[in-house]
mmCIF file of C-alpha atoms and ligand atoms in Angstrom:
data_model
loop_
_atom_site.group_PDB
_atom_site.id
_atom_site.type_symbol
_atom_site.label_atom_id
_atom_site.label_comp_id
_atom_site.label_asym_id
_atom_site.label_seq_id
_atom_site.Cartn_x
_atom_site.Cartn_y
_atom_site.Cartn_z
ATOM 1 C CA MET A 1 -19.668 46.950 -48.240
ATOM 2 C CA THR A 2 -18.158 50.066 -46.928
ATOM 3 C CA CYS A 3 -15.088 50.462 -44.304
ATOM 4 C CA ASN A 4 -14.773 54.054 -43.154
ATOM 5 C CA ILE A 5 -11.947 55.521 -40.879
ATOM 6 C CA LEU A 6 -12.657 58.691 -38.993
ATOM 7 C CA VAL A 7 -9.403 60.624 -37.491
ATOM 8 C CA GLY A 8 -8.745 63.435 -35.300
ATOM 9 C CA GLY A 9 -7.167 66.419 -37.539
ATOM 10 C CA ALA A 10 -5.136 68.443 -34.936
ATOM 11 C CA TRP A 11 -4.065 67.865 -31.416
ATOM 12 C CA GLY A 12 -7.258 65.752 -30.567
ATOM 13 C CA ASP A 13 -10.353 67.009 -29.297
ATOM 14 C CA GLU A 14 -12.141 67.945 -32.321
ATOM 15 C CA GLY A 15 -15.338 66.876 -31.640
ATOM 16 C CA LYS A 16 -14.631 63.288 -32.797
ATOM 17 C CA GLY A 17 -17.438 62.005 -30.332
ATOM 18 C CA LYS A 18 -20.049 63.859 -31.770
ATOM 19 C CA CYS A 19 -19.206 63.222 -35.377
ATOM 20 C CA ILE A 20 -19.001 59.547 -34.806
ATOM 21 C CA THR A 21 -22.090 59.448 -32.863
ATOM 22 C CA TYR A 22 -23.880 61.443 -35.847
ATOM 23 C CA LEU A 23 -22.194 58.959 -38.581
ATOM 24 C CA CYS A 24 -22.986 55.760 -36.601
ATOM 25 C CA ASN A 25 -26.646 56.812 -35.465
ATOM 26 C CA ASN A 26 -27.274 57.584 -39.405
ATOM 27 C CA ASP A 27 -25.331 55.007 -41.229
ATOM 28 C CA LYS A 28 -25.865 51.969 -38.870
ATOM 29 C CA PRO A 29 -22.644 50.084 -39.657
ATOM 30 C CA ASP A 30 -22.644 46.367 -38.475
ATOM 31 C CA ILE A 31 -19.262 46.813 -36.625
ATOM 32 C CA ILE A 32 -17.748 49.941 -34.866
ATOM 33 C CA ALA A 33 -14.305 49.328 -34.189
ATOM 34 C CA ARG A 34 -12.061 51.460 -31.739
ATOM 35 C CA ALA A 35 -8.638 52.287 -32.861
ATOM 36 C CA GLY A 36 -5.845 54.575 -31.511
ATOM 37 C CA VAL A 37 -3.571 54.460 -28.532
ATOM 38 C CA GLY A 38 -5.784 53.704 -25.542
ATOM 39 C CA PRO A 39 -7.650 55.187 -22.426
ATOM 40 C CA ASN A 40 -5.583 58.481 -22.727
ATOM 41 C CA ALA A 41 -8.509 59.533 -24.997
ATOM 42 C CA GLY A 42 -11.629 61.132 -23.939
ATOM 43 C CA HIS A 43 -14.713 61.363 -26.402
ATOM 44 C CA SER A 44 -17.673 63.416 -25.466
ATOM 45 C CA VAL A 45 -21.181 61.976 -26.602
ATOM 46 C CA GLU A 46 -24.374 63.754 -26.132
ATOM 47 C CA PHE A 47 -27.365 61.534 -27.112
ATOM 48 C CA ASN A 48 -30.980 62.082 -25.901
ATOM 49 C CA GLY A 49 -30.180 64.843 -23.534
ATOM 50 C CA GLU A 50 -27.428 62.711 -21.723
ATOM 51 C CA LYS A 51 -23.702 63.534 -21.943
ATOM 52 C CA TYR A 52 -21.220 60.622 -21.696
ATOM 53 C CA GLY A 53 -17.385 60.628 -21.454
ATOM 54 C CA LEU A 54 -15.790 57.857 -23.043
ATOM 55 C CA ARG A 55 -12.173 56.523 -22.851
ATOM 56 C CA LEU A 56 -12.442 52.957 -24.756
ATOM 57 C CA THR A 57 -15.731 52.357 -25.744
ATOM 58 C CA PRO A 58 -16.508 53.321 -29.258
ATOM 59 C CA SER A 59 -18.311 56.532 -29.441
ATOM 60 C CA GLY A 60 -20.715 54.955 -31.879
ATOM 61 C CA PHE A 61 -22.376 52.788 -28.802
ATOM 62 C CA VAL A 62 -25.734 54.561 -29.319
ATOM 63 C CA HIS A 63 -26.359 52.594 -32.396
ATOM 64 C CA THR A 64 -27.489 49.647 -30.562
ATOM 65 C CA GLY A 65 -27.765 47.261 -33.762
ATOM 66 C CA ALA A 66 -23.797 47.391 -34.194
ATOM 67 C CA LYS A 67 -21.042 45.127 -32.479
ATOM 68 C CA LEU A 68 -18.512 47.043 -30.587
ATOM 69 C CA MET A 69 -14.864 45.963 -30.982
ATOM 70 C CA ILE A 70 -11.405 47.147 -29.743
ATOM 71 C CA GLY A 71 -8.682 46.478 -32.058
ATOM 72 C CA ALA A 72 -5.228 44.515 -31.321
ATOM 73 C CA GLY A 73 -3.410 47.724 -31.684
ATOM 74 C CA VAL A 74 -5.452 49.428 -28.846
ATOM 75 C CA LEU A 75 -4.029 49.653 -25.222
ATOM 76 C CA VAL A 76 -6.755 48.059 -22.807
ATOM 77 C CA ASN A 77 -7.027 49.118 -19.105
ATOM 78 C CA PRO A 78 -9.757 46.422 -17.945
ATOM 79 C CA ASP A 79 -10.919 48.748 -14.844
ATOM 80 C CA VAL A 80 -11.621 51.557 -17.298
ATOM 81 C CA LEU A 81 -13.733 49.261 -19.665
ATOM 82 C CA PHE A 82 -15.662 47.426 -16.845
ATOM 83 C CA LYS A 83 -16.747 50.949 -15.519
ATOM 84 C CA GLU A 84 -18.057 51.957 -18.728
ATOM 85 C CA PHE A 85 -20.008 48.712 -18.945
ATOM 86 C CA GLU A 86 -21.522 50.032 -15.787
ATOM 87 C CA ASP A 87 -21.899 53.687 -17.036
ATOM 88 C CA LEU A 88 -23.675 52.407 -20.262
ATOM 89 C CA LYS A 89 -25.773 49.833 -18.972
ATOM 90 C CA LYS A 90 -29.036 50.896 -20.930
ATOM 91 C CA TYR A 91 -27.331 50.552 -24.050
ATOM 92 C CA ASN A 92 -25.902 46.859 -23.681
ATOM 93 C CA VAL A 93 -22.606 47.566 -24.364
ATOM 94 C CA LYS A 94 -21.150 44.829 -22.248
ATOM 95 C CA GLU A 95 -23.302 42.468 -24.297
ATOM 96 C CA ARG A 96 -21.946 43.688 -27.474
ATOM 97 C CA MET A 97 -18.184 44.321 -26.870
ATOM 98 C CA CYS A 98 -15.417 42.445 -28.252
ATOM 99 C CA VAL A 99 -11.825 42.668 -27.340
ATOM 100 C CA ASP A 100 -9.003 41.377 -29.783
ATOM 101 C CA PRO A 101 -6.818 38.888 -27.922
ATOM 102 C CA ARG A 102 -3.725 40.549 -29.000
ATOM 103 C CA CYS A 103 -4.601 43.844 -27.176
ATOM 104 C CA ALA A 104 -1.936 44.829 -24.696
ATOM 105 C CA ILE A 105 -2.988 45.557 -21.307
ATOM 106 C CA ILE A 106 -2.416 48.597 -18.940
ATOM 107 C CA SER A 107 -1.231 47.642 -15.400
ATOM 108 C CA ASN A 108 -1.190 49.929 -12.320
ATOM 109 C CA ASP A 109 2.480 49.913 -12.582
ATOM 110 C CA HIS A 110 2.140 51.463 -16.065
ATOM 111 C CA MET A 111 0.103 54.235 -14.495
ATOM 112 C CA GLU A 112 2.294 54.760 -11.825
ATOM 113 C CA ARG A 113 5.340 54.886 -14.090
ATOM 114 C CA ASP A 114 3.687 57.459 -16.355
ATOM 115 C CA LYS A 115 2.264 59.908 -13.391
ATOM 116 C CA SER A 116 5.796 59.567 -11.550
ATOM 117 C CA SER A 117 7.975 60.256 -14.632
ATOM 118 C CA GLU A 118 9.363 63.912 -14.698
ATOM 119 C CA HIS A 119 9.972 63.584 -18.481
ATOM 120 C CA LEU A 120 6.480 62.132 -19.258
ATOM 121 C CA ALA A 121 4.162 63.942 -16.829
ATOM 122 C CA LYS A 122 5.914 67.231 -16.498
ATOM 123 C CA LYS A 123 8.157 67.585 -19.827
ATOM 124 C CA ILE A 124 5.426 65.941 -22.264
ATOM 125 C CA GLY A 125 2.382 66.463 -19.973
ATOM 126 C CA SER A 126 1.009 63.101 -20.674
ATOM 127 C CA THR A 127 -2.463 61.965 -19.465
ATOM 128 C CA GLY A 128 -1.025 59.738 -16.783
ATOM 129 C CA SER A 129 -3.017 56.677 -18.341
ATOM 130 C CA GLY A 130 -0.100 54.638 -18.330
ATOM 131 C CA CYS A 131 -0.284 54.464 -22.264
ATOM 132 C CA GLY A 132 3.376 55.634 -22.876
ATOM 133 C CA PRO A 133 5.093 53.040 -20.409
ATOM 134 C CA ALA A 134 2.644 50.521 -21.613
ATOM 135 C CA ASN A 135 3.509 50.834 -25.605
ATOM 136 C CA SER A 136 7.252 50.995 -24.447
ATOM 137 C CA ASP A 137 6.706 47.387 -22.657
ATOM 138 C CA ARG A 138 4.954 46.338 -25.771
ATOM 139 C CA VAL A 139 7.782 47.123 -27.830
ATOM 140 C CA LEU A 140 10.454 45.279 -25.501
ATOM 141 C CA ARG A 141 7.575 42.413 -25.630
ATOM 142 C CA THR A 142 7.322 42.155 -21.796
ATOM 143 C CA ILE A 143 3.509 43.224 -21.738
ATOM 144 C CA ASP A 144 0.449 40.901 -20.908
ATOM 145 C CA LEU A 145 -2.071 40.619 -23.811
ATOM 146 C CA ALA A 146 -5.759 40.487 -23.212
ATOM 147 C CA GLN A 147 -5.750 36.664 -24.031
ATOM 148 C CA ASP A 148 -3.716 36.319 -20.559
ATOM 149 C CA ILE A 149 -6.418 38.207 -18.732
ATOM 150 C CA PRO A 150 -9.089 35.807 -17.278
ATOM 151 C CA GLU A 151 -11.670 38.627 -16.587
ATOM 152 C CA LEU A 152 -11.674 39.341 -20.320
ATOM 153 C CA GLU A 153 -12.155 35.912 -21.395
ATOM 154 C CA GLY A 154 -15.837 36.323 -22.168
ATOM 155 C CA TYR A 155 -15.058 39.228 -24.753
ATOM 156 C CA ILE A 156 -11.959 37.645 -26.646
ATOM 157 C CA THR A 157 -12.940 37.949 -30.433
ATOM 158 C CA ASP A 158 -10.452 37.878 -33.590
ATOM 159 C CA VAL A 159 -11.374 41.634 -34.415
ATOM 160 C CA SER A 160 -9.315 41.407 -37.685
ATOM 161 C CA LEU A 161 -11.281 38.281 -38.598
ATOM 162 C CA ALA A 162 -14.756 39.671 -37.691
ATOM 163 C CA CYS A 163 -14.212 43.113 -39.565
ATOM 164 C CA ASN A 164 -12.937 41.473 -42.852
ATOM 165 C CA GLU A 165 -15.721 38.586 -42.612
ATOM 166 C CA THR A 166 -18.045 41.399 -42.287
ATOM 167 C CA LEU A 167 -16.959 43.439 -45.247
ATOM 168 C CA ASP A 168 -16.446 40.354 -47.466
ATOM 169 C CA GLU A 169 -20.328 39.613 -46.834
ATOM 170 C CA GLY A 170 -21.471 42.932 -47.947
ATOM 171 C CA GLY A 171 -21.590 44.618 -44.399
ATOM 172 C CA ASP A 172 -20.043 47.833 -43.077
ATOM 173 C CA VAL A 173 -17.304 48.807 -40.635
ATOM 174 C CA PHE A 174 -16.724 52.111 -38.975
ATOM 175 C CA ILE A 175 -13.187 52.412 -37.613
ATOM 176 C CA GLU A 176 -12.745 55.262 -34.897
ATOM 177 C CA GLY A 177 -9.392 56.782 -34.645
ATOM 178 C CA SER A 178 -8.382 58.557 -31.420
ATOM 179 C CA GLN A 179 -6.149 61.421 -30.586
ATOM 180 C CA GLY A 180 -4.886 63.440 -33.323
ATOM 181 C CA PHE A 181 -2.721 64.013 -36.306
ATOM 182 C CA ALA A 182 -0.558 66.441 -34.702
ATOM 183 C CA LEU A 183 -0.028 64.102 -31.690
ATOM 184 C CA SER A 184 1.538 61.359 -34.018
ATOM 185 C CA LEU A 185 4.772 59.795 -32.561
ATOM 186 C CA TYR A 186 5.842 59.912 -36.391
ATOM 187 C CA TYR A 187 4.441 63.090 -37.614
ATOM 188 C CA GLY A 188 3.690 65.328 -34.948
ATOM 189 C CA SER A 189 5.707 67.680 -32.933
ATOM 190 C CA TYR A 190 8.034 65.133 -31.220
ATOM 191 C CA PRO A 191 8.706 64.810 -28.542
ATOM 192 C CA TYR A 192 5.231 66.622 -27.426
ATOM 193 C CA VAL A 193 3.448 63.780 -29.099
ATOM 194 C CA THR A 194 1.545 60.334 -28.019
ATOM 195 C CA SER A 195 3.296 57.184 -27.963
ATOM 196 C CA LYS A 196 1.990 55.918 -31.389
ATOM 197 C CA ASP A 197 1.206 56.971 -34.829
ATOM 198 C CA THR A 198 -2.407 58.418 -35.059
ATOM 199 C CA THR A 199 -3.018 58.296 -38.863
ATOM 200 C CA ALA A 200 -5.470 56.491 -40.635
ATOM 201 C CA SER A 201 -3.013 53.960 -42.021
ATOM 202 C CA THR A 202 -2.268 52.913 -38.399
ATOM 203 C CA PHE A 203 -5.722 53.060 -37.352
ATOM 204 C CA ALA A 204 -6.609 50.440 -40.144
ATOM 205 C CA ALA A 205 -3.576 48.233 -38.852
ATOM 206 C CA ASP A 206 -4.747 48.611 -35.110
ATOM 207 C CA VAL A 207 -8.183 46.696 -36.321
ATOM 208 C CA GLY A 208 -6.362 44.417 -38.931
ATOM 209 C CA VAL A 209 -7.856 45.814 -42.006
ATOM 210 C CA GLY A 210 -5.759 46.103 -44.909
ATOM 211 C CA PRO A 211 -5.429 49.472 -46.837
ATOM 212 C CA THR A 212 -7.093 48.189 -50.161
ATOM 213 C CA LYS A 213 -10.269 47.654 -47.971
ATOM 214 C CA VAL A 214 -10.839 51.352 -46.792
ATOM 215 C CA ASP A 215 -13.370 53.477 -48.751
ATOM 216 C CA GLU A 216 -13.578 56.857 -46.968
ATOM 217 C CA VAL A 217 -11.011 58.766 -44.433
ATOM 218 C CA ILE A 218 -13.112 61.461 -42.511
ATOM 219 C CA ASN A 219 -10.612 63.890 -40.862
ATOM 220 C CA VAL A 220 -12.370 65.986 -38.324
ATOM 221 C CA PHE A 221 -11.435 69.463 -37.501
ATOM 222 C CA LYS A 222 -12.623 71.979 -34.830
ATOM 223 C CA SER A 223 -13.195 75.607 -35.984
ATOM 224 C CA TYR A 224 -10.620 76.654 -33.986
ATOM 225 C CA ILE A 225 -7.915 74.451 -32.137
ATOM 226 C CA SER A 226 -7.092 73.248 -28.790
ATOM 227 C CA ARG A 227 -4.377 71.300 -27.245
ATOM 228 C CA VAL A 228 -3.604 69.718 -23.986
ATOM 229 C CA GLY A 229 -0.006 69.209 -22.667
ATOM 230 C CA GLU A 230 3.240 70.685 -23.476
ATOM 231 C CA GLY A 231 4.704 71.608 -27.038
ATOM 232 C CA PRO A 232 4.663 74.039 -29.929
ATOM 233 C CA PHE A 233 1.253 75.492 -31.186
ATOM 234 C CA PRO A 234 1.749 77.989 -33.747
ATOM 235 C CA THR A 235 -1.534 79.593 -33.793
ATOM 236 C CA GLU A 236 -2.133 79.662 -29.812
ATOM 237 C CA MET A 237 -3.896 82.710 -28.393
ATOM 238 C CA SER A 238 -3.757 84.068 -24.459
ATOM 239 C CA GLN A 239 -6.334 82.375 -22.291
ATOM 240 C CA LYS A 240 -8.031 85.828 -21.956
ATOM 241 C CA GLU A 241 -8.517 85.694 -25.567
ATOM 242 C CA ALA A 242 -9.977 82.144 -25.643
ATOM 243 C CA GLU A 243 -12.295 83.332 -22.910
ATOM 244 C CA ASP A 244 -13.514 86.573 -24.842
ATOM 245 C CA HIS A 245 -14.242 84.187 -27.590
ATOM 246 C CA GLY A 246 -15.929 81.628 -25.172
ATOM 247 C CA TRP A 247 -13.498 78.987 -26.421
ATOM 248 C CA GLU A 248 -12.741 77.819 -22.738
ATOM 249 C CA GLU A 249 -12.208 74.176 -22.519
ATOM 250 C CA TYR A 250 -11.260 71.516 -20.055
ATOM 251 C CA GLY A 251 -10.077 68.094 -20.790
ATOM 252 C CA VAL A 252 -12.171 64.719 -20.282
ATOM 253 C CA VAL A 253 -9.707 62.498 -19.013
ATOM 254 C CA THR A 254 -7.552 64.660 -16.945
ATOM 255 C CA GLY A 255 -9.625 68.001 -16.354
ATOM 256 C CA ARG A 256 -6.682 70.149 -17.468
ATOM 257 C CA ARG A 257 -7.586 73.598 -19.140
ATOM 258 C CA ARG A 258 -6.812 73.124 -22.780
ATOM 259 C CA ARG A 259 -4.734 75.694 -24.967
ATOM 260 C CA ILE A 260 -6.775 77.427 -27.450
ATOM 261 C CA GLY A 261 -5.797 78.533 -30.747
ATOM 262 C CA TYR A 262 -7.009 79.786 -34.236
ATOM 263 C CA PHE A 263 -7.605 77.372 -36.944
ATOM 264 C CA ASP A 264 -4.127 76.397 -38.696
ATOM 265 C CA MET A 265 -4.612 75.922 -42.549
ATOM 266 C CA ASP A 266 -1.080 74.731 -43.121
ATOM 267 C CA LEU A 267 -1.733 71.956 -40.623
ATOM 268 C CA ALA A 268 -4.859 71.224 -42.170
ATOM 269 C CA LYS A 269 -3.172 70.554 -45.472
ATOM 270 C CA GLU A 270 -0.624 68.394 -43.965
ATOM 271 C CA SER A 271 -3.194 66.405 -41.923
ATOM 272 C CA CYS A 272 -5.209 65.924 -45.121
ATOM 273 C CA ARG A 273 -2.219 64.739 -47.019
ATOM 274 C CA ILE A 274 -0.871 62.261 -44.577
ATOM 275 C CA ASN A 275 -4.239 60.781 -43.420
ATOM 276 C CA GLY A 276 -5.294 60.525 -47.212
ATOM 277 C CA ALA A 277 -8.622 62.202 -46.221
ATOM 278 C CA THR A 278 -11.630 61.800 -48.504
ATOM 279 C CA GLN A 279 -14.046 64.015 -46.471
ATOM 280 C CA ILE A 280 -13.646 66.696 -43.817
ATOM 281 C CA ALA A 281 -15.894 67.030 -40.948
ATOM 282 C CA LEU A 282 -16.043 70.461 -39.326
ATOM 283 C CA THR A 283 -17.431 70.986 -35.638
ATOM 284 C CA CYS A 284 -18.187 73.869 -33.719
ATOM 285 C CA VAL A 285 -18.844 76.186 -36.537
ATOM 286 C CA ASP A 286 -21.420 77.887 -34.200
ATOM 287 C CA LYS A 287 -18.591 78.904 -31.759
ATOM 288 C CA LEU A 288 -16.593 80.642 -34.554
ATOM 289 C CA TYR A 289 -19.934 82.075 -35.996
ATOM 290 C CA PRO A 290 -22.398 82.501 -33.332
ATOM 291 C CA ASP A 291 -25.295 83.223 -36.000
ATOM 292 C CA CYS A 292 -24.750 79.756 -36.964
ATOM 293 C CA ALA A 293 -25.775 78.213 -34.090
ATOM 294 C CA ARG A 294 -28.348 75.033 -34.593
ATOM 295 C CA THR A 295 -28.199 75.704 -38.419
ATOM 296 C CA GLN A 296 -29.277 72.391 -40.106
ATOM 297 C CA ASP A 297 -29.440 73.477 -43.830
ATOM 298 C CA TYR A 298 -26.183 74.904 -45.755
ATOM 299 C CA SER A 299 -28.101 77.654 -47.299
ATOM 300 C CA ASP A 300 -28.846 79.058 -44.037
ATOM 301 C CA LEU A 301 -25.209 79.431 -43.063
ATOM 302 C CA SER A 302 -23.709 82.924 -42.990
ATOM 303 C CA VAL A 303 -21.619 84.270 -45.745
ATOM 304 C CA GLU A 304 -18.610 84.208 -43.597
ATOM 305 C CA SER A 305 -19.027 80.895 -42.429
ATOM 306 C CA LYS A 306 -19.537 79.670 -45.983
ATOM 307 C CA ALA A 307 -16.559 81.494 -47.289
ATOM 308 C CA PHE A 308 -14.379 79.703 -44.171
ATOM 309 C CA ILE A 309 -15.539 76.566 -45.260
ATOM 310 C CA GLU A 310 -14.640 77.018 -49.101
ATOM 311 C CA ASP A 311 -11.189 78.382 -47.877
ATOM 312 C CA ILE A 312 -10.689 74.873 -46.009
ATOM 313 C CA GLN A 313 -11.783 73.025 -49.218
ATOM 314 C CA SER A 314 -9.599 74.862 -51.666
ATOM 315 C CA ALA A 315 -6.561 74.533 -49.411
ATOM 316 C CA THR A 316 -6.839 71.011 -48.696
ATOM 317 C CA GLY A 317 -8.452 69.648 -51.810
ATOM 318 C CA VAL A 318 -10.775 67.777 -49.652
ATOM 319 C CA PRO A 319 -14.647 68.305 -49.361
ATOM 320 C CA VAL A 320 -16.246 69.309 -46.354
ATOM 321 C CA THR A 321 -19.093 66.843 -46.238
ATOM 322 C CA ILE A 322 -20.141 67.276 -42.540
ATOM 323 C CA ILE A 323 -20.879 70.343 -40.658
ATOM 324 C CA SER A 324 -21.520 70.662 -37.163
ATOM 325 C CA THR A 325 -23.178 73.753 -35.564
ATOM 326 C CA GLY A 326 -24.231 72.542 -31.910
ATOM 327 C CA PRO A 327 -23.724 69.584 -29.648
ATOM 328 C CA ASP A 328 -27.040 67.950 -30.524
ATOM 329 C CA LEU A 329 -27.034 65.292 -33.235
ATOM 330 C CA ASN A 330 -29.785 67.497 -35.436
ATOM 331 C CA ASP A 331 -27.402 70.313 -35.326
ATOM 332 C CA THR A 332 -25.476 68.739 -38.235
ATOM 333 C CA ILE A 333 -25.192 69.468 -41.964
ATOM 334 C CA ASP A 334 -24.686 66.454 -43.912
ATOM 335 C CA LEU A 335 -23.618 67.205 -47.521
ATOM 336 C CA ARG A 336 -22.222 63.622 -48.557
ATOM 337 C CA LYS A 337 -25.363 63.071 -50.849
ATOM 338 C CA GLU A 338 -24.447 66.477 -52.713
ATOM 339 C CA LEU A 339 -20.571 66.355 -52.687
ATOM 340 C CA LEU A 340 -19.734 62.705 -53.043
HETATM 341 P P1 GTP B 1 -12.906 64.188 -29.392
HETATM 342 O O1 GTP B 1 -11.875 63.747 -28.538
HETATM 343 O O2 GTP B 1 -12.482 64.448 -30.509
HETATM 344 O O3 GTP B 1 -14.045 63.133 -29.470
HETATM 345 O O4 GTP B 1 -13.442 65.525 -28.755
HETATM 346 P P2 GTP B 1 -14.142 65.717 -27.367
HETATM 347 O O5 GTP B 1 -15.312 64.863 -27.359
HETATM 348 O O6 GTP B 1 -13.031 65.339 -26.443
HETATM 349 O O7 GTP B 1 -14.336 67.084 -27.214
HETATM 350 P P3 GTP B 1 -14.765 67.716 -25.898
HETATM 351 O O8 GTP B 1 -14.685 67.099 -24.743
HETATM 352 O O9 GTP B 1 -14.280 69.032 -25.901
HETATM 353 O O10 GTP B 1 -16.311 67.886 -25.966
HETATM 354 C C1 GTP B 1 -16.777 68.531 -27.343
HETATM 355 C C2 GTP B 1 -18.251 69.069 -26.524
HETATM 356 O O11 GTP B 1 -18.699 69.909 -27.495
HETATM 357 C C3 GTP B 1 -19.039 67.915 -26.137
HETATM 358 O O12 GTP B 1 -19.936 68.294 -25.168
HETATM 359 C C4 GTP B 1 -19.870 67.766 -27.698
HETATM 360 O O13 GTP B 1 -21.188 67.483 -27.585
HETATM 361 C C5 GTP B 1 -19.903 69.379 -27.980
HETATM 362 N N1 GTP B 1 -19.919 69.374 -29.519
HETATM 363 C C6 GTP B 1 -19.379 68.589 -30.358
HETATM 364 N N2 GTP B 1 -19.545 69.329 -31.459
HETATM 365 C C7 GTP B 1 -20.188 70.669 -31.414
HETATM 366 C C8 GTP B 1 -20.390 71.842 -32.202
HETATM 367 O O14 GTP B 1 -20.490 71.570 -33.391
HETATM 368 N N3 GTP B 1 -21.029 72.633 -31.592
HETATM 369 C C9 GTP B 1 -21.009 72.899 -30.034
HETATM 370 N N4 GTP B 1 -21.353 74.108 -29.762
HETATM 371 N N5 GTP B 1 -20.584 72.039 -29.447
HETATM 372 C C10 GTP B 1 -20.135 70.792 -30.144
HETATM 373 P P1 IMP B 2 0.091 60.336 -23.553
HETATM 374 O O1 IMP B 2 -0.608 59.820 -24.715
HETATM 375 O O2 IMP B 2 -0.782 60.395 -22.259
HETATM 376 O O3 IMP B 2 1.541 59.815 -23.251
HETATM 377 O O4 IMP B 2 0.092 61.830 -23.640
HETATM 378 C C1 IMP B 2 1.089 62.500 -24.494
HETATM 379 C C2 IMP B 2 0.599 63.831 -25.221
HETATM 380 O O5 IMP B 2 -0.798 63.532 -25.935
HETATM 381 C C3 IMP B 2 -0.073 64.760 -24.060
HETATM 382 O O6 IMP B 2 0.175 66.079 -24.561
HETATM 383 C C4 IMP B 2 -1.459 64.407 -23.987
HETATM 384 O O7 IMP B 2 -2.044 65.511 -23.298
HETATM 385 C C5 IMP B 2 -1.913 64.310 -25.450
HETATM 386 N N1 IMP B 2 -3.133 63.455 -25.654
HETATM 387 C C6 IMP B 2 -2.968 62.070 -25.630
HETATM 388 N N2 IMP B 2 -4.403 61.682 -25.773
HETATM 389 C C7 IMP B 2 -4.895 62.783 -25.938
HETATM 390 C C8 IMP B 2 -6.473 63.004 -26.446
HETATM 391 O O8 IMP B 2 -7.259 62.009 -26.797
HETATM 392 N N3 IMP B 2 -6.762 64.079 -26.520
HETATM 393 C C9 IMP B 2 -5.790 65.274 -26.461
HETATM 394 N N4 IMP B 2 -4.538 65.110 -26.126
HETATM 395 C C10 IMP B 2 -4.225 63.893 -25.936
HETATM 396 MG MG1 MG B 3 -11.265 64.273 -26.518
#
């Protein structure tokens, strides 16, 4: 019986998609449950030479033996979900998907309000996916729930009950968080944040699993930082500097150019503390240290990259168990057996 939660350590886009794909393909949990805000997220998954951009479907879909679930705390846009069923047809995503009846539903009106709001679209730089207005209607208790939507009828499942029963029967549940610590409504750089808390405790609540059931919290950091949208960014560099490093990035959902900065140890420490992280996954080590590209054995990493990893461990007090050195699942150093 194992219940693991994966969270983003900074402003999202830390490479959670790759880490989740690796961990689910390797550990083969019975249930992969999506937590977090909703379809404002964009996760990139590369598997068997193909690339997918996901907004609602759990990134662990490549493990075809798992049930895929969307927890009650997550906002659902049925159009986004049905499009992903089409895009992921060969993985039988539609047949494996379960949606909690208590998920709130994003309507066209929520998206319009998000895109046309000076405050959300311009000042905060929201994704325009309707999540802010939908969570606001949820708090006002005026929003529709998944149980009210006839098109979702075939997918409705009590996700909390399913996850807890699986754990009680000795099965494994993997909870996928989205966004990142610094976008949390409570702990991020308010008001330049998303419309909900984005830490591990909330992700557990999103799928209806209590804190006493959680075994591991895996906090994902990229070796540098990116941020989309407005707000403070202490380690930000110029666009020219980012290009010179080869760190130019564009968002999966909005196509916006991401702001880029150096790794922030103070942010990493706070993020590990508030998430109660038990492990760190570090991605894009090859982009910081090109001589580490595709390295699959810890002993083959450069002295500089090992020193960086050790600095993160000693500052946060959390072991770096997963090191990603390229987009392919094989480009992963998995130290869990050695370190845990
Ligand atoms: P999350 O939102 O955290 O899931 O990140 P993301 O998927 O939004 O990140 P992004 O859209 O920037 O995609 C990351 C890209 O980098 C994807 O194509 C991944 O396959 C790829 N990638 C992931 N990890 C690594 C890595 O360690 N090295 C390199 N070179 N690429 C990586
Ligand atoms: P919203 O969540 O669409 O309201 O956007 C609020 C802020 O959070 C904006 O700065 C967005 O760019 C950011 N944001 C929301 N979701 C993500 C994500 O998955 N990755 C990166 N930034 C995000
Ligand atoms: Mg992303």
